[in-house]
Coordinates of N, CA and C and ligand atoms in Angstrom, one line a residue:
M1 N 145.7 186.8 198.6 CA 145.3 187.8 197.6 C 143.9 187.3 197.0
K2 N 142.9 188.2 196.7 CA 141.7 187.8 196.1 C 141.7 188.5 194.8
I3 N 141.6 187.6 193.7 CA 141.3 188.2 192.3 C 140.1 187.5 191.6
R4 N 139.5 188.2 190.6 CA 138.4 187.5 189.8 C 139.0 186.3 189.2
L5 N 138.0 185.5 189.0 CA 138.2 184.1 188.4 C 138.7 184.1 187.0
D6 N 138.2 185.1 186.3 CA 138.6 185.1 184.8 C 140.1 185.6 184.7
K7 N 140.3 186.5 185.5 CA 141.9 187.1 185.7 C 142.7 186.1 186.3
Y8 N 142.3 185.3 187.2 CA 143.0 184.1 187.8 C 143.5 183.3 186.6
L9 N 142.7 182.8 185.9 CA 143.0 181.8 185.0 C 143.7 182.5 183.6
A10 N 143.3 183.7 183.5 CA 144.2 184.4 182.3 C 145.6 184.5 182.8
D11 N 145.8 185.1 184.0 CA 147.2 185.3 184.5 C 148.0 184.0 184.4
M12 N 147.3 182.8 184.5 CA 148.1 181.6 184.6 C 147.9 181.0 183.1
G13 N 147.9 181.8 182.1 CA 148.1 181.4 180.9 C 146.9 180.4 180.3
C14 N 145.8 180.4 181.0 CA 144.7 179.5 180.5 C 144.0 179.9 179.2
G15 N 144.1 181.2 178.9 CA 143.4 181.7 177.6 C 143.2 183.3 177.8
T16 N 142.5 183.8 176.9 CA 142.2 185.1 177.0 C 141.1 185.4 178.0
R17 N 140.9 186.6 178.4 CA 139.8 186.8 179.3 C 138.6 186.5 178.7
S18 N 138.3 186.9 177.4 CA 137.0 186.6 176.7 C 136.8 185.1 176.5
E19 N 137.8 184.5 176.2 CA 137.6 182.9 176.0 C 137.3 182.4 177.4
L20 N 137.9 182.9 178.4 CA 137.7 182.2 179.6 C 136.2 182.4 180.3
K21 N 135.9 183.8 179.9 CA 134.5 184.1 180.5 C 133.5 183.0 179.9
K22 N 133.7 182.7 178.7 CA 132.8 181.7 178.0 C 133.0 180.3 178.7
E23 N 134.2 180.0 178.9 CA 134.5 178.5 179.5 C 133.8 178.4 180.9
I24 N 134.0 179.7 181.5 CA 133.4 179.7 182.9 C 131.9 179.7 183.0
R25 N 131.1 180.3 182.1 CA 129.8 180.4 181.8 C 129.4 179.0 181.4
R26 N 130.1 178.2 180.6 CA 129.7 176.9 180.3 C 129.9 175.9 181.4
G27 N 130.5 176.3 182.4 CA 130.6 175.4 183.7 C 132.0 174.6 183.7
N28 N 133.0 175.0 182.8 CA 134.1 174.2 182.7 C 135.1 174.6 184.0
V29 N 134.7 175.4 184.9 CA 135.7 175.7 185.9 C 135.0 175.3 187.2
T30 N 135.7 174.5 188.2 CA 135.1 174.5 189.5 C 136.1 175.1 190.6
V31 N 135.5 175.6 191.7 CA 136.3 176.2 192.6 C 135.9 175.4 194.0
N32 N 136.8 174.8 194.6 CA 136.7 173.9 195.8 C 135.6 172.9 195.4
G33 N 135.7 172.2 194.1 CA 134.8 171.2 193.8 C 133.5 171.7 193.2
V34 N 133.2 172.8 193.3 CA 131.7 173.4 192.9 C 131.9 174.1 191.8
P35 N 131.0 173.9 190.5 CA 131.1 174.7 189.2 C 130.7 176.1 189.7
V36 N 131.5 176.9 189.2 CA 131.4 178.5 189.3 C 131.1 179.0 187.9
K37 N 129.9 179.6 187.8 CA 129.6 180.2 186.4 C 129.7 181.6 186.1
S38 N 130.2 182.2 187.4 CA 130.3 183.7 187.2 C 131.7 184.2 187.1
P39 N 132.2 184.9 186.1 CA 133.6 185.1 185.9 C 134.1 186.2 187.0
E40 N 133.2 187.0 187.5 CA 133.5 188.0 188.4 C 133.8 187.3 189.9
T41 N 133.6 186.1 190.1 CA 133.6 185.4 191.5 C 135.1 185.6 191.9
K42 N 135.2 186.2 193.2 CA 136.7 186.4 193.8 C 137.1 185.1 194.2
I43 N 138.5 184.9 193.9 CA 139.1 183.6 194.3 C 140.3 184.1 195.2
D44 N 140.4 183.3 196.3 CA 141.4 183.5 197.2 C 142.6 182.6 196.8
T45 N 143.7 183.4 196.2 CA 144.7 182.7 195.6 C 145.7 181.6 196.6
E46 N 145.4 181.9 197.9 CA 146.1 181.1 198.9 C 145.3 179.8 199.3
T47 N 143.9 180.0 199.3 CA 143.3 178.8 199.9 C 142.2 178.2 198.9
D48 N 141.8 178.8 198.0 CA 140.8 178.1 197.2 C 141.5 177.2 196.0
K49 N 140.9 176.1 195.7 CA 141.3 175.1 194.7 C 140.5 175.4 193.4
T50 N 141.3 175.8 192.4 CA 140.5 176.2 191.1 C 141.0 175.0 190.0
V51 N 140.0 174.6 189.5 CA 140.4 173.5 188.4 C 139.6 173.9 187.0
F52 N 140.3 173.9 185.9 CA 140.1 174.3 184.7 C 140.0 172.9 183.8
R53 N 139.1 172.6 183.3 CA 138.8 171.4 182.4 C 139.8 170.3 183.0
G54 N 139.5 170.0 184.2 CA 139.9 169.0 185.0 C 141.4 169.1 185.5
Q55 N 142.0 170.1 185.2 CA 143.4 170.4 185.7 C 143.5 171.4 186.9
T56 N 144.2 171.2 188.0 CA 144.2 172.2 189.0 C 145.1 173.3 188.5
V57 N 144.7 174.6 188.7 CA 145.5 175.7 188.3 C 145.9 176.4 189.6
I58 N 147.2 176.4 189.8 CA 147.9 177.1 191.0 C 148.4 178.4 190.6
Y59 N 148.0 179.4 191.4 CA 148.4 180.7 191.1 C 149.7 181.0 191.5
E60 N 150.4 181.8 190.5 CA 151.8 182.2 190.9 C 151.8 183.6 190.5
Q61 N 151.8 184.5 191.5 CA 151.8 186.0 191.3 C 153.1 186.4 190.5
Y62 N 154.2 185.9 190.8 CA 155.5 186.2 190.1 C 156.1 185.1 189.6
E63 N 156.7 185.4 188.4 CA 157.6 184.4 187.7 C 159.1 185.0 187.6
Y64 N 160.0 184.1 187.8 CA 161.4 184.6 187.8 C 162.2 183.7 187.0
F65 N 162.9 184.2 185.8 CA 163.7 183.4 185.0 C 165.1 183.9 184.9
M66 N 166.1 183.0 184.8 CA 167.5 183.4 184.7 C 167.7 183.1 183.3
L67 N 168.0 184.0 182.3 CA 168.2 183.9 180.9 C 169.7 184.1 180.7
N68 N 170.3 183.2 180.0 CA 171.6 183.4 179.4 C 171.3 184.2 178.1
K69 N 171.6 185.6 178.1 CA 171.1 186.3 177.0 C 172.2 186.0 175.7
P70 N 171.7 185.5 174.6 CA 172.7 185.5 173.5 C 172.8 186.9 172.8
A71 N 174.1 187.0 172.2 CA 174.1 188.3 171.4 C 173.1 188.1 170.3
G72 N 172.8 189.4 169.9 CA 171.9 189.6 168.8 C 170.5 189.8 169.2
V73 N 170.2 189.9 170.4 CA 168.8 189.9 170.9 C 168.7 191.2 171.8
V74 N 167.6 191.9 171.6 CA 167.6 193.2 172.5 C 166.8 193.0 173.8
S75 N 167.3 193.8 174.8 CA 166.8 193.8 176.0 C 165.5 194.5 176.0
A76 N 164.5 194.0 175.7 CA 163.3 194.8 175.6 C 161.9 193.8 175.7
T77 N 160.8 194.3 175.7 CA 159.6 193.4 175.7 C 159.1 193.2 174.2
S78 N 159.2 194.3 173.6 CA 158.9 194.2 172.1 C 159.7 195.0 171.4
D79 N 159.7 194.8 170.1 CA 160.6 195.6 169.1 C 160.0 195.4 167.6
R80 N 160.0 196.4 166.9 CA 159.4 196.1 165.5 C 160.3 195.4 164.6
C81 N 161.7 195.3 165.0 CA 162.6 194.7 163.9 C 163.4 193.7 164.6
E82 N 163.7 193.7 165.9 CA 164.7 192.7 166.4 C 163.9 191.8 167.3
Q83 N 164.7 190.4 167.5 CA 164.2 189.5 168.6 C 164.3 190.1 170.0
T84 N 163.4 190.0 170.9 CA 163.7 190.4 172.2 C 163.9 189.2 173.3
V85 N 164.5 189.7 174.3 CA 164.6 188.7 175.4 C 163.5 188.0 175.9
T86 N 162.3 188.8 175.9 CA 161.2 188.1 176.6 C 160.6 187.0 175.6
E87 N 160.8 187.3 174.4 CA 160.4 186.4 173.2 C 161.1 185.0 173.5
L88 N 162.3 185.0 174.1 CA 162.9 183.7 174.2 C 162.3 182.9 175.3
I89 N 161.4 183.5 176.3 CA 161.0 182.7 177.4 C 159.7 182.0 176.8
R90 N 159.7 180.9 176.5 CA 158.5 180.2 175.7 C 157.6 179.6 176.7
D91 N 157.9 179.2 178.0 CA 156.8 178.4 178.7 C 156.5 179.1 180.1
S92 N 156.3 180.5 179.9 CA 155.9 181.3 181.1 C 154.4 181.2 180.9
K93 N 153.8 181.3 182.2 CA 152.5 181.6 182.2 C 152.0 182.9 182.1
R94 N 152.8 183.8 182.5 CA 152.4 185.4 182.5 C 152.8 186.0 181.2
E95 N 152.0 187.1 181.0 CA 152.1 187.9 179.8 C 152.9 189.1 180.0
D96 N 153.2 189.3 181.3 CA 153.7 190.7 181.8 C 155.1 190.6 182.1
L97 N 155.9 189.7 181.6 CA 157.3 189.6 181.8 C 158.2 190.7 181.4
F98 N 159.2 191.1 182.0 CA 160.0 192.0 181.3 C 161.6 191.8 181.9
P99 N 162.6 192.4 181.2 CA 163.8 192.2 181.7 C 164.1 193.2 182.7
A100 N 164.9 192.8 183.9 CA 165.1 193.7 185.0 C 166.5 194.1 184.6
G101 N 166.5 195.1 184.0 CA 167.8 195.8 183.4 C 168.1 195.4 182.0
R102 N 169.2 196.0 181.6 CA 169.5 196.0 180.0 C 170.9 195.5 179.9
L103 N 171.1 194.7 179.0 CA 172.4 194.3 178.5 C 172.4 194.8 176.9
D104 N 173.6 195.2 176.6 CA 173.4 195.8 175.1 C 173.3 194.6 174.0
K105 N 172.9 194.9 172.9 CA 172.5 193.9 171.9 C 173.7 192.8 171.7
D106 N 175.0 193.3 171.7 CA 176.0 192.4 171.6 C 176.5 191.8 172.8
T107 N 175.9 191.9 174.0 CA 176.4 191.4 175.2 C 175.6 190.2 175.5
E108 N 176.4 189.2 176.1 CA 175.8 188.0 176.5 C 175.6 188.0 177.9
G109 N 174.9 186.8 178.6 CA 175.1 186.6 180.1 C 173.8 186.7 180.7
L110 N 174.1 187.0 182.1 CA 172.9 186.8 183.0 C 171.9 188.1 182.9
L111 N 170.5 187.6 182.5 CA 169.5 188.5 182.7 C 168.3 188.0 183.5
L112 N 167.9 188.8 184.4 CA 166.7 188.1 185.0 C 165.4 188.7 184.3
I113 N 164.5 187.8 184.0 CA 163.3 188.1 183.5 C 162.1 187.8 184.4
T114 N 161.5 188.7 184.8 CA 160.4 188.6 185.8 C 159.2 189.4 185.6
N115 N 158.2 189.4 186.3 CA 157.1 190.3 186.3 C 156.9 191.1 187.6
D116 N 158.0 190.9 188.5 CA 158.1 191.5 189.9 C 158.8 192.9 189.7
G117 N 157.8 193.8 189.6 CA 158.3 195.3 189.4 C 159.1 195.7 190.7
E118 N 158.5 195.4 191.8 CA 159.1 195.9 193.1 C 160.6 195.5 193.1
L119 N 160.8 194.1 193.0 CA 162.2 193.5 193.1 C 163.1 194.3 191.9
A120 N 162.7 194.3 190.8 CA 163.4 194.8 189.6 C 163.8 196.2 190.0
H121 N 162.9 197.0 190.6 CA 163.2 198.4 190.9 C 164.4 198.5 192.1
R122 N 164.3 197.4 193.0 CA 165.2 197.5 193.9 C 166.6 197.2 193.6
L123 N 166.6 196.3 192.6 CA 167.9 195.8 192.0 C 168.6 196.8 191.2
L124 N 167.7 197.5 190.5 CA 168.2 198.5 189.5 C 168.4 199.9 190.2
S125 N 167.9 200.2 191.3 CA 168.0 201.5 191.8 C 169.5 201.9 192.1
P126 N 169.9 203.0 191.5 CA 171.3 203.6 191.6 C 171.7 203.8 193.0
R127 N 170.8 204.0 193.8 CA 171.1 204.1 195.5 C 171.5 202.8 195.9
K128 N 171.1 201.6 195.4 CA 171.4 200.3 196.1 C 172.8 199.9 195.8
H129 N 173.4 200.3 194.7 CA 174.8 199.9 194.4 C 174.9 198.3 194.3
I130 N 174.1 197.6 193.7 CA 174.1 196.1 193.6 C 175.2 195.9 192.7
D131 N 176.2 194.9 193.3 CA 177.2 194.3 192.3 C 176.7 193.9 191.0
K132 N 177.5 194.2 189.9 CA 177.3 193.5 188.5 C 178.7 193.2 188.1
V133 N 178.9 191.7 187.9 CA 180.1 191.2 187.6 C 180.1 190.9 186.0
Y134 N 181.1 191.3 185.3 CA 181.2 191.1 183.9 C 182.5 190.3 183.7
F135 N 182.5 189.5 182.7 CA 183.6 188.8 182.1 C 183.8 189.4 180.7
A136 N 185.1 189.8 180.4 CA 185.2 190.6 179.1 C 186.6 190.1 178.4
R137 N 186.6 190.3 177.0 CA 187.8 190.1 176.3 C 188.2 191.6 175.7
I138 N 189.3 192.0 176.0 CA 189.8 193.3 175.7 C 190.8 193.3 174.7
E139 N 190.6 194.2 173.7 CA 191.7 194.4 172.7 C 192.7 195.1 173.2
G140 N 193.9 194.7 173.3 CA 195.1 195.6 174.0 C 195.4 195.0 175.3
M141 N 196.4 195.3 175.9 CA 197.1 194.8 177.2 C 196.4 195.6 178.3
V142 N 195.7 194.9 179.2 CA 195.2 195.5 180.3 C 196.2 195.4 181.4
T143 N 196.4 196.5 182.3 CA 197.4 196.7 183.1 C 197.0 196.9 184.5
Q144 N 197.9 196.9 185.5 CA 197.6 197.2 186.8 C 197.1 198.6 187.0
E145 N 197.7 199.5 186.1 CA 197.4 201.0 186.2 C 195.9 201.1 185.8
D146 N 195.5 200.3 184.9 CA 194.0 200.3 184.5 C 193.1 200.0 185.8
A147 N 193.5 198.9 186.4 CA 192.8 198.5 187.6 C 193.0 199.6 188.7
D148 N 194.1 200.3 188.9 CA 194.3 201.3 189.9 C 193.3 202.4 189.5
L149 N 193.2 202.8 188.3 CA 192.4 203.9 187.8 C 190.9 203.5 188.2
F150 N 190.5 202.2 187.6 CA 189.2 201.9 187.9 C 188.7 202.0 189.2
A151 N 189.8 201.5 190.2 CA 189.5 201.5 191.6 C 189.2 202.8 192.2
R152 N 189.9 203.8 191.5 CA 189.7 205.3 192.2 C 188.4 206.0 191.4
G153 N 187.9 205.4 190.4 CA 187.0 205.9 189.6 C 187.3 206.7 188.3
V154 N 186.8 206.4 187.1 CA 187.2 206.9 185.9 C 186.2 207.9 185.2
D155 N 186.7 208.8 184.6 CA 185.9 209.8 183.8 C 185.5 209.2 182.5
I156 N 184.2 209.0 182.4 CA 183.8 208.4 181.1 C 183.0 209.4 180.2
G157 N 183.0 210.6 180.7 CA 182.4 211.7 180.0 C 181.1 212.0 180.7
D158 N 180.6 211.5 181.8 CA 179.5 211.9 182.4 C 179.7 213.0 183.5
E159 N 178.6 213.4 184.1 CA 178.8 214.5 185.2 C 179.8 214.0 186.2
K160 N 179.6 212.9 186.7 CA 180.5 212.3 187.7 C 181.5 211.1 187.1
K161 N 182.4 210.9 188.0 CA 183.3 209.7 187.6 C 182.5 208.5 188.0
T162 N 183.1 207.3 187.5 CA 182.4 206.0 187.8 C 182.8 205.9 189.4
L163 N 181.9 205.1 189.9 CA 182.2 204.7 191.4 C 183.3 203.7 191.3
P164 N 184.1 203.4 192.5 CA 185.2 202.5 192.4 C 184.6 201.1 192.0
A165 N 185.5 200.5 191.0 CA 185.1 199.3 190.4 C 186.4 198.5 190.6
D166 N 186.2 197.0 190.6 CA 187.2 196.0 191.0 C 187.5 195.2 189.6
L167 N 188.6 195.7 189.1 CA 189.1 195.1 187.8 C 190.2 193.9 188.2
R168 N 189.7 192.7 187.7 CA 190.8 191.6 188.0 C 191.3 191.3 186.5
I169 N 192.7 191.0 186.4 CA 193.2 190.6 185.1 C 193.4 189.1 185.2
C170 N 192.7 188.4 184.3 CA 192.9 187.0 184.3 C 194.0 186.6 183.3
S171 N 194.2 187.4 182.2 CA 195.2 187.2 181.3 C 195.4 188.5 180.6
S172 N 196.7 188.8 180.3 CA 197.0 190.1 179.6 C 197.8 189.8 178.4
G173 N 197.5 190.5 177.3 CA 198.3 190.2 176.0 C 197.6 191.0 175.0
A174 N 197.9 190.6 173.9 CA 197.1 191.5 172.6 C 195.6 191.4 172.9
I175 N 195.2 190.3 173.3 CA 193.8 190.2 173.8 C 193.8 189.9 175.2
S176 N 193.3 190.7 176.0 CA 193.2 190.2 177.6 C 191.9 189.7 177.9
E177 N 192.1 189.0 179.1 CA 190.7 188.6 179.7 C 190.7 189.0 181.0
I178 N 189.5 189.7 181.4 CA 189.3 190.4 182.8 C 187.9 189.9 183.3
T179 N 187.8 190.2 184.6 CA 186.5 190.4 185.1 C 186.4 191.9 185.8
L180 N 185.3 192.4 185.7 CA 185.1 193.8 186.2 C 183.7 193.8 187.1
T181 N 184.0 194.2 188.3 CA 182.7 194.3 189.2 C 182.5 195.9 189.3
I182 N 181.2 196.3 188.8 CA 180.7 197.7 189.0 C 179.5 197.7 189.7
R183 N 179.3 198.9 190.4 CA 178.2 199.0 191.3 C 177.2 200.0 190.8
E184 N 177.2 200.3 189.5 CA 176.2 201.1 188.8 C 175.7 200.5 187.6
G185 N 174.9 201.1 186.8 CA 174.4 200.5 185.7 C 174.4 201.6 184.5
R186 N 175.4 202.4 184.3 CA 175.2 203.5 183.3 C 175.4 202.9 181.9
F187 N 174.9 203.8 180.9 CA 174.7 203.2 179.6 C 176.1 202.8 179.1
H188 N 176.3 201.6 178.5 CA 177.5 201.2 177.9 C 178.6 201.4 179.0
Q189 N 178.4 201.1 180.2 CA 179.4 201.4 181.2 C 180.6 200.8 180.9
V190 N 180.6 199.5 180.8 CA 181.9 198.7 180.8 C 182.7 199.1 179.6
K191 N 182.1 199.3 178.4 CA 182.7 199.6 177.1 C 183.3 201.0 177.3
R192 N 182.6 202.0 178.0 CA 183.1 203.4 178.0 C 184.2 203.3 179.0
M193 N 184.2 202.5 180.1 CA 185.4 202.6 181.1 C 186.7 202.1 180.3
F194 N 186.5 201.1 179.5 CA 187.8 200.7 178.6 C 188.1 201.6 177.6
Q195 N 187.1 202.4 177.0 CA 187.4 203.4 175.9 C 188.2 204.3 176.6
A196 N 187.9 204.7 178.0 CA 188.6 205.8 178.5 C 190.1 205.6 178.8
V197 N 190.5 204.2 178.8 CA 191.8 203.9 178.9 C 192.6 203.4 177.5
G198 N 191.8 203.8 176.6 CA 192.4 203.5 175.1 C 192.1 202.0 174.7
K199 N 191.2 201.4 175.2 CA 191.1 199.9 174.9 C 189.5 199.5 174.5
R200 N 189.5 198.4 173.8 CA 188.1 198.2 173.2 C 187.7 196.8 173.7
V201 N 186.4 196.8 174.1 CA 185.7 195.6 174.6 C 185.4 194.7 173.4
I202 N 185.9 193.5 173.1 CA 185.4 192.8 172.1 C 184.5 191.6 172.3
Y203 N 184.4 191.3 173.6 CA 183.4 190.4 174.1 C 183.0 190.7 175.5
L204 N 181.7 190.7 175.7 CA 181.2 191.1 177.1 C 180.2 190.1 177.5
K205 N 180.2 189.6 178.8 CA 179.2 188.7 179.3 C 179.0 189.0 180.8
R206 N 177.8 189.1 181.2 CA 177.5 189.4 182.7 C 177.4 188.0 183.3
I207 N 178.2 188.0 184.4 CA 178.2 186.6 185.1 C 177.6 186.6 186.4
R208 N 177.3 187.7 187.1 CA 176.7 187.9 188.3 C 175.9 189.4 188.4
M209 N 174.8 189.2 189.2 CA 174.1 190.4 189.6 C 173.6 190.3 191.0
G210 N 174.2 191.0 191.9 CA 173.8 190.8 193.2 C 174.2 189.4 193.7
S211 N 173.3 188.7 194.3 CA 173.6 187.3 194.7 C 173.4 186.3 193.7
L212 N 172.8 186.6 192.5 CA 172.5 185.8 191.4 C 173.7 185.6 190.5
C213 N 174.1 184.3 190.6 CA 175.3 184.0 189.6 C 174.6 183.3 188.3
L214 N 175.3 183.6 187.3 CA 174.8 182.9 186.0 C 175.2 181.4 186.0
D215 N 174.0 180.7 185.8 CA 174.3 179.1 185.7 C 174.9 178.8 184.5
E216 N 176.2 178.4 184.7 CA 177.1 178.1 183.5 C 176.7 176.9 182.7
S217 N 175.8 176.1 183.2 CA 175.1 175.1 182.3 C 174.1 175.5 181.2
L218 N 173.8 176.8 181.4 CA 172.8 177.4 180.5 C 173.7 177.9 179.2
K219 N 173.4 177.3 178.1 CA 173.9 177.9 176.8 C 173.3 179.2 176.5
P220 N 173.9 180.1 175.6 CA 173.3 181.3 175.3 C 172.0 181.0 174.6
G221 N 170.9 181.7 175.1 CA 169.5 181.5 174.6 C 168.8 180.6 175.5
E222 N 169.4 179.9 176.3 CA 168.8 179.0 177.3 C 168.4 179.7 178.6
Y223 N 167.4 179.3 179.3 CA 167.0 179.8 180.6 C 166.4 178.8 181.4
R224 N 166.3 179.3 182.7 CA 165.7 178.3 183.7 C 164.8 179.2 184.8
K225 N 164.1 178.5 185.5 CA 163.3 179.2 186.7 C 164.4 179.5 187.6
L226 N 164.2 180.6 188.5 CA 165.1 180.6 189.6 C 164.6 179.7 190.6
T227 N 165.6 179.1 191.4 CA 165.1 178.4 192.7 C 164.5 179.1 193.7
E228 N 163.9 178.7 194.6 CA 163.1 179.3 195.7 C 164.3 180.2 196.5
E229 N 165.4 179.4 196.7 CA 166.5 179.9 197.5 C 167.1 181.2 196.8
E230 N 167.1 181.1 195.4 CA 167.7 182.2 194.7 C 166.8 183.5 194.8
V231 N 165.5 183.2 194.7 CA 164.5 184.3 194.8 C 164.4 184.9 196.1
V232 N 164.6 184.0 197.1 CA 164.6 184.6 198.6 C 165.9 185.4 198.7
E233 N 166.9 184.9 198.3 CA 168.2 185.6 198.7 C 168.3 187.0 197.9
L234 N 167.7 187.0 196.6 CA 167.8 188.1 195.8 C 166.7 189.2 196.3
C235 N 165.7 188.8 196.8 CA 164.6 189.7 197.4 C 165.2 190.2 198.7
S236 N 165.8 189.4 199.5 CA 166.4 189.8 200.9 C 167.6 190.9 200.6
Q237 N 168.4 190.5 199.7 CA 169.5 191.5 199.3 C 169.1 192.9 199.0
G238 N 168.0 193.0 198.1 CA 167.6 194.2 197.6 C 167.0 194.9 198.8
K239 N 166.4 194.3 199.9 CA 165.9 195.1 200.9 C 167.0 195.5 202.0
K240 N 168.1 194.7 202.2 CA 169.1 194.8 203.2 C 169.9 196.2 202.8
L241 N 170.0 196.3 201.5 CA 171.0 197.3 201.0 C 170.6 198.8 201.2
Ligands
URA1 N1 178.3 197.7 180.2 C1 178.2 197.7 178.7 O1 179.0 198.4 178.2 N2 177.5 196.9 178.0 C2 176.5 196.1 178.7 O2 175.8 195.4 178.0 C3 176.6 196.2 180.1 C4 177.5 196.9 180.8

């Protein structure tokens, strides 16, 4: 890919476009060992070696972070009142990160933060039926009848019933613990499914999305870059389905 030198450096978090234009004109940037003073110069992101103030700047078109979303933070890029999930990612190069999907403010767990719009679109497309797995604590006794109903599809007040979902009961009592695999992403879906059987979700955490599993070593609010294998698998899964 070929892009302008000032954009190349701005995308990699070296400064604003106007600051970088000045830096380039001052001769603080070399490309393949030669000072380049024109910000419009096209850089080949694959082959050119760009050095800014003595540091080689490698271009990354996309960034992928796995966030363990904490409760109390909203799944948005900006908000006038609330802290957002992208504000938790402090060492990204790119300014154009967004959450691939939404978790409610009180939901914890796996959220992919990226600037790869194509991948996000594939993962979130209702036609792809990507698995989303949640762990939840439920007020009330969750039963096999609930599991059977969820497997057939449940009326949550939308035009259509939910798609078959896989409810596993880990423990059942006054407070039950379950995992639920759904293949859609309707608004408040897990909470509404339990509401439909007269029960209330009191804790909700997403633990998997497609091939991507939450790294349990991440505490709420912590994040890490996806490994190359995780990215490859996630990208190929979206394409296969
Ligand atoms: N279902 C919900 O009810 N809430 C979420 O945050 C995610 C799925």
